[in-house]
Tab-separated table of C-alpha atoms in Angstrom:
chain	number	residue	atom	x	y	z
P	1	UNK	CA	6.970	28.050	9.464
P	2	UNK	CA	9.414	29.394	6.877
P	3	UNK	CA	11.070	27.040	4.229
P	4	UNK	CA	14.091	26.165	6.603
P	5	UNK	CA	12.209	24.883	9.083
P	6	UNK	CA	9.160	22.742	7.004
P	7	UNK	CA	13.226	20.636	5.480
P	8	UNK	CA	14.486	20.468	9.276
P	9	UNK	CA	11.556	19.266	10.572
P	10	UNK	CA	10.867	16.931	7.584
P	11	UNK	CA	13.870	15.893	6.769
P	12	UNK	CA	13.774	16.908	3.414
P	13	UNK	CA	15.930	18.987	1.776
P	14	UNK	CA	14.655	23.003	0.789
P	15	UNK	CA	15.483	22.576	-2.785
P	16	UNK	CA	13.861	19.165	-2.980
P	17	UNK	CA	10.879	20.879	-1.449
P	18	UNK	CA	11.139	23.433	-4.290
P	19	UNK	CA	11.095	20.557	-6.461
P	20	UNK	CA	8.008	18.805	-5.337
P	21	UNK	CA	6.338	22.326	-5.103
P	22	UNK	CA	6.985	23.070	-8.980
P	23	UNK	CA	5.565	19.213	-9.886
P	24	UNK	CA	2.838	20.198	-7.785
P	25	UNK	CA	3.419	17.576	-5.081
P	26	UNK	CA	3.277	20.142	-2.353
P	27	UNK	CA	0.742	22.603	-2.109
P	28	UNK	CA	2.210	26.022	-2.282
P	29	UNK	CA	2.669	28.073	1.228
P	30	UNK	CA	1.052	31.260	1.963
P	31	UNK	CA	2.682	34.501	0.791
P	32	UNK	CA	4.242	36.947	3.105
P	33	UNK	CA	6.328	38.521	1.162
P	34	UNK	CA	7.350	38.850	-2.336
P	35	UNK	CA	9.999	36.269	-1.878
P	36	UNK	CA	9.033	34.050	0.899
P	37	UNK	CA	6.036	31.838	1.980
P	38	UNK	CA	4.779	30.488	4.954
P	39	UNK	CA	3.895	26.427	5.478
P	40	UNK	CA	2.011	24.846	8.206
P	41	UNK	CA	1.128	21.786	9.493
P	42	UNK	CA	-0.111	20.070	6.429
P	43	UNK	CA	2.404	20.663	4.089
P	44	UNK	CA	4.618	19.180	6.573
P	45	UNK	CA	1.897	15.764	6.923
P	46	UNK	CA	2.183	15.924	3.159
P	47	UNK	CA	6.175	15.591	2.862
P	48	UNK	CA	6.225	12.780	5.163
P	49	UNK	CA	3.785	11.102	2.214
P	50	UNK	CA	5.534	11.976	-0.568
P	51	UNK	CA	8.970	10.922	0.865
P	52	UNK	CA	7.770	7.877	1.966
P	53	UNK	CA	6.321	7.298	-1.587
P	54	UNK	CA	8.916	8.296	-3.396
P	55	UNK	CA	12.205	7.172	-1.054
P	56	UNK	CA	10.542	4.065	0.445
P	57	UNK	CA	7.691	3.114	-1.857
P	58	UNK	CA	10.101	4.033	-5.136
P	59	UNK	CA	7.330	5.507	-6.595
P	60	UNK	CA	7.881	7.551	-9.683
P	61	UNK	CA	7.315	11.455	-9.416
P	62	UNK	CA	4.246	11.363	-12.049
P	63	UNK	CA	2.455	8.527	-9.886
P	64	UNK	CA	3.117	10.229	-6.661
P	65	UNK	CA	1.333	13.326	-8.570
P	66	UNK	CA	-2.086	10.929	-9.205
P	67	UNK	CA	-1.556	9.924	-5.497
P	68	UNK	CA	-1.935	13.212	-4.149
P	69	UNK	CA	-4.470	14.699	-6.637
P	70	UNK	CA	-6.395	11.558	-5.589
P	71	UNK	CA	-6.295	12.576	-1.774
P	72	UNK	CA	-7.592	16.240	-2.801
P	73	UNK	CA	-10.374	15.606	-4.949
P	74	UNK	CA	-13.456	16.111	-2.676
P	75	UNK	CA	-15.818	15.315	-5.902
P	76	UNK	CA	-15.478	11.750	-5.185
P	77	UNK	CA	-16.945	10.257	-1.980
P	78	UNK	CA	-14.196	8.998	1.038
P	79	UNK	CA	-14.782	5.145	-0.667
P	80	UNK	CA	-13.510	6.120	-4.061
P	81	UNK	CA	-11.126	8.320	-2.955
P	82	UNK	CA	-9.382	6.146	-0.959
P	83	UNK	CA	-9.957	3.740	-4.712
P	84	UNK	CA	-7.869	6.388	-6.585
P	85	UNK	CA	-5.312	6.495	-4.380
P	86	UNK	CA	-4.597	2.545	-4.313
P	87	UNK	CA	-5.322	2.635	-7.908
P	88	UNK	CA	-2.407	4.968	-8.932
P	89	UNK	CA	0.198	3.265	-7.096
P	90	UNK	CA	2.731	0.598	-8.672
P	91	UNK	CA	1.294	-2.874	-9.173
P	92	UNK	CA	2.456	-6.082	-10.516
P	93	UNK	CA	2.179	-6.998	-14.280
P	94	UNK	CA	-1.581	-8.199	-15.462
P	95	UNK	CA	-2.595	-11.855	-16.431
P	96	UNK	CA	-1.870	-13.493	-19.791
P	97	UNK	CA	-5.557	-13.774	-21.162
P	98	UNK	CA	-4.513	-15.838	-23.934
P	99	UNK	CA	-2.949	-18.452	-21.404
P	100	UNK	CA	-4.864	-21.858	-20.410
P	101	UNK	CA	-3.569	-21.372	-16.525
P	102	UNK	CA	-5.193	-17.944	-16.278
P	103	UNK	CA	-8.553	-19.363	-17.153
P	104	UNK	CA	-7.647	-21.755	-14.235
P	105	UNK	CA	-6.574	-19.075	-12.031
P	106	UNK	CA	-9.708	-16.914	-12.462
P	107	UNK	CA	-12.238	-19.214	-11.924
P	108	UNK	CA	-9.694	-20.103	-8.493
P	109	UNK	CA	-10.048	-16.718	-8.052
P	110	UNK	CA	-13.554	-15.756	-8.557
P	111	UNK	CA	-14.489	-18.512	-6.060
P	112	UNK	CA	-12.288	-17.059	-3.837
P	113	UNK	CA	-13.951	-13.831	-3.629
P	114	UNK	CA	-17.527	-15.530	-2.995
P	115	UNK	CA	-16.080	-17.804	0.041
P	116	UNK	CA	-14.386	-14.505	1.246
P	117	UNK	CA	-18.366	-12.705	0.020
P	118	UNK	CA	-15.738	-9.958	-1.005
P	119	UNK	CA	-18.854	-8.491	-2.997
P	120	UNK	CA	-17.913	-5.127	-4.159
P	121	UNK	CA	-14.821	-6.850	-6.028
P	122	UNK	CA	-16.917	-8.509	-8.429
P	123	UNK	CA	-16.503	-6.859	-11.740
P	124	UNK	CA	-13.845	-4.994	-10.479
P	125	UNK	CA	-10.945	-3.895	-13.061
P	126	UNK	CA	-8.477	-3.391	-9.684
P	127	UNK	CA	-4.890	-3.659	-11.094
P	128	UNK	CA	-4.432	-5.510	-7.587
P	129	UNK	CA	-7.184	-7.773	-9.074
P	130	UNK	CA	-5.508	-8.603	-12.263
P	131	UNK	CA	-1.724	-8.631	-10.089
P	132	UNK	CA	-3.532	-11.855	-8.296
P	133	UNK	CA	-5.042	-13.697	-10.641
P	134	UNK	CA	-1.144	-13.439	-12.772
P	135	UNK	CA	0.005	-14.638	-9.537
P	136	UNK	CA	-2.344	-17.410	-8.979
P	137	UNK	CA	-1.453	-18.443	-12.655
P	138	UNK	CA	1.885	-18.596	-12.093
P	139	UNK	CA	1.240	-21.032	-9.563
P	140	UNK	CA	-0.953	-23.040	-11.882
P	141	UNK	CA	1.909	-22.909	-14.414
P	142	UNK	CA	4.565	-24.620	-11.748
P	143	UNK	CA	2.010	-26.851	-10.271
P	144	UNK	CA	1.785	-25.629	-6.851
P	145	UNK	CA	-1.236	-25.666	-4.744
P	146	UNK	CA	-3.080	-22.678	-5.369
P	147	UNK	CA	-7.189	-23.720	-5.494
P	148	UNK	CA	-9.590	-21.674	-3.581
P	149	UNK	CA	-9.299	-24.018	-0.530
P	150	UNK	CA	-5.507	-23.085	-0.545
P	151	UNK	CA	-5.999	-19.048	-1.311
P	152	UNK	CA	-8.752	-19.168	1.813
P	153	UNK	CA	-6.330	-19.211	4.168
P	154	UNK	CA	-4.554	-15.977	2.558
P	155	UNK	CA	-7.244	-14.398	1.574
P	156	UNK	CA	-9.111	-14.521	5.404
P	157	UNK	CA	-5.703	-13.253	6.628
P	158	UNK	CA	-5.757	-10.129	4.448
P	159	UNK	CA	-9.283	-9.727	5.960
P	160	UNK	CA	-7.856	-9.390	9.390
P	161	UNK	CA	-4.999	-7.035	8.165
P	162	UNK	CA	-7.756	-4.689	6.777
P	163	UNK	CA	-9.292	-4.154	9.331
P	164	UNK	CA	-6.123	-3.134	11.317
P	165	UNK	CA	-5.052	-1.195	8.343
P	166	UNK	CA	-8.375	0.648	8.159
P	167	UNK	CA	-8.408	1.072	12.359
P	168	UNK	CA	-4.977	3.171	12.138
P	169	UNK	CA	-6.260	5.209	8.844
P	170	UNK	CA	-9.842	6.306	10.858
P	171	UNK	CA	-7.262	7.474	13.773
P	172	UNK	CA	-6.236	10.499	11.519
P	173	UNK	CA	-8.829	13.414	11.883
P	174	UNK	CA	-9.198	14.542	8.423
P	175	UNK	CA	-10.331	13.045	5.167
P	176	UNK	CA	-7.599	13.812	3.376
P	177	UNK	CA	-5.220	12.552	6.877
P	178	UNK	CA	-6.762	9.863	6.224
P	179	UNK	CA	-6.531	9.012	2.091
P	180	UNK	CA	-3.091	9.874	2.564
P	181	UNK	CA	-2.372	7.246	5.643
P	182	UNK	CA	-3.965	4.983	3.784
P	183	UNK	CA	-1.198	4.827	1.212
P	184	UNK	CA	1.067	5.618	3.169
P	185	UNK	CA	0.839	2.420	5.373
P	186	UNK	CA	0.210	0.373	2.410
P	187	UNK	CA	3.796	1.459	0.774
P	188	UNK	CA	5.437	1.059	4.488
P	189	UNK	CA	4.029	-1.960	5.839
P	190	UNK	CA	4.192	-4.062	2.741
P	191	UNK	CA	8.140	-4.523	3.368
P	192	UNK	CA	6.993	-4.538	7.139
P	193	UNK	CA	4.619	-7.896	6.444
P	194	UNK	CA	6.846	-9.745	3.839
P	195	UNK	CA	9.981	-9.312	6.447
P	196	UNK	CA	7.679	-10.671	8.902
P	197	UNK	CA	6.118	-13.721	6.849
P	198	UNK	CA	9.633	-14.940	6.011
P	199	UNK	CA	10.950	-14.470	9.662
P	200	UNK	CA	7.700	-16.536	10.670
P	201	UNK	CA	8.822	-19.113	7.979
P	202	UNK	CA	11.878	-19.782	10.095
P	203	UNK	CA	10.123	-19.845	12.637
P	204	UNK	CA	7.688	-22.578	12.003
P	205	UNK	CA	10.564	-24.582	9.973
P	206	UNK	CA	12.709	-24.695	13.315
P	207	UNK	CA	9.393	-26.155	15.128
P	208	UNK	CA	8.876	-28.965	12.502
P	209	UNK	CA	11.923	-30.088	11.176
P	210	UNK	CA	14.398	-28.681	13.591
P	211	UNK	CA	16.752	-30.681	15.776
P	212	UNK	CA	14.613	-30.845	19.386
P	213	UNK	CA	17.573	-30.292	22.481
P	214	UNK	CA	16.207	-31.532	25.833
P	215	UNK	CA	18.265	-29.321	28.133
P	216	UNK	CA	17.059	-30.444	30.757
P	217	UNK	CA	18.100	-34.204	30.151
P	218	UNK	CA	21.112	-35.565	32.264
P	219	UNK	CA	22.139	-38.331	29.983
């Protein structure tokens, strides 16, 4: 497909394309002439990521970069691949080492990860890692319930929602189909699971402490 269709069929404009080609966020199309290229099928797979990195996710244009050169470097095995690419994307500021509560919130933590036997964690320098045990300090900070008998619960439910999120990923037939639904789904369902947490909030609120109406009473 030429250049006009790849930004119909995207969605994405044909000089925004030309941008993400010169940053290197877009493979370049095959030359059939002097002046024009040809795209197929994966540069089109590949806009959808970037836009929904960059337009949904608000990812910066130099991470999106790390994202993508993550997804094409076949040196590293499909594990650490996938690593890279949920390493490079936008996390939440690291713990206070200096602070009493992140002590507390480490060893909360750590203990977590053994009830959970999340081995291959241990050790781990995951900005996700350090973006939980800030979290968990926080907590500590404000005095809210956050021991490893509290953070089970979570933590068991993220189990669950990695498996579905690794189900959908193995559905794409390619390696790099699948890095880049990886982190794809991780920048689109995050809104997609906090909208649904705080509707199920409501939810459960209405059942406990809600006014009960027998309809069906006469008086």
């Amino acid at each position: 497909m030429r250049l006009a269709e790849l930004s119909e069929r995207s969605g994405v404009s044909a000089s925004t394309i030309k941008y993400y080609l010169r940053e290197g966020l877009l493979q370049p199309g095959h030359r059939v002439t002097a002046t024009q290229a040809a795209y197929g099928e994966e540069h089109l797979r590949r806009l959808r990521l970037v836009r929904a990195l960059i337009q949904i996710g608000k990812v910066p244009v130099a991470v999106a970069r790390e994202v993508v050169a993550a997804a094409e470097d076949s040196s590293l095995d499909h594990h650490m691949r996938l690593g890279a690419a949920a390493r490079a994307l936008p996390h939440g500021p690291g713990p206070a080492e200096d602070d009493e509560a992140t002590g507390i919130a480490r060893r909360s933590v750590e203990a977590l990860l053994e009830q959970l036997d999340w081995r291959c964690m241990h050790d781990d320098a995951s900005p996700a890692l350090g973006t939980l045990v800030a979290s968990v300090a926080a907590l500590v900070r404000l005095g809210y319930p956050c021991d490893t008998a509290h953070l089970l619960s979570y933590g068991r439910i993220a189990a669950e929602l990695a498996v579905a999120d690794l189900d959908a990923v193995e559905e794409q037939p390619t390696a790099a189909g699948q890095i880049e639904a990886a982190v794809a789904l991780t920048v689109l369902y995050e809104p997609v699971l906090l909208s649904l947490r705080r509707l199920a909030h409501v939810q459960e609120s209405a059942r406990r402490f809600g006014v009960a109406t027998d309809f069906g009473s006469s008086g």
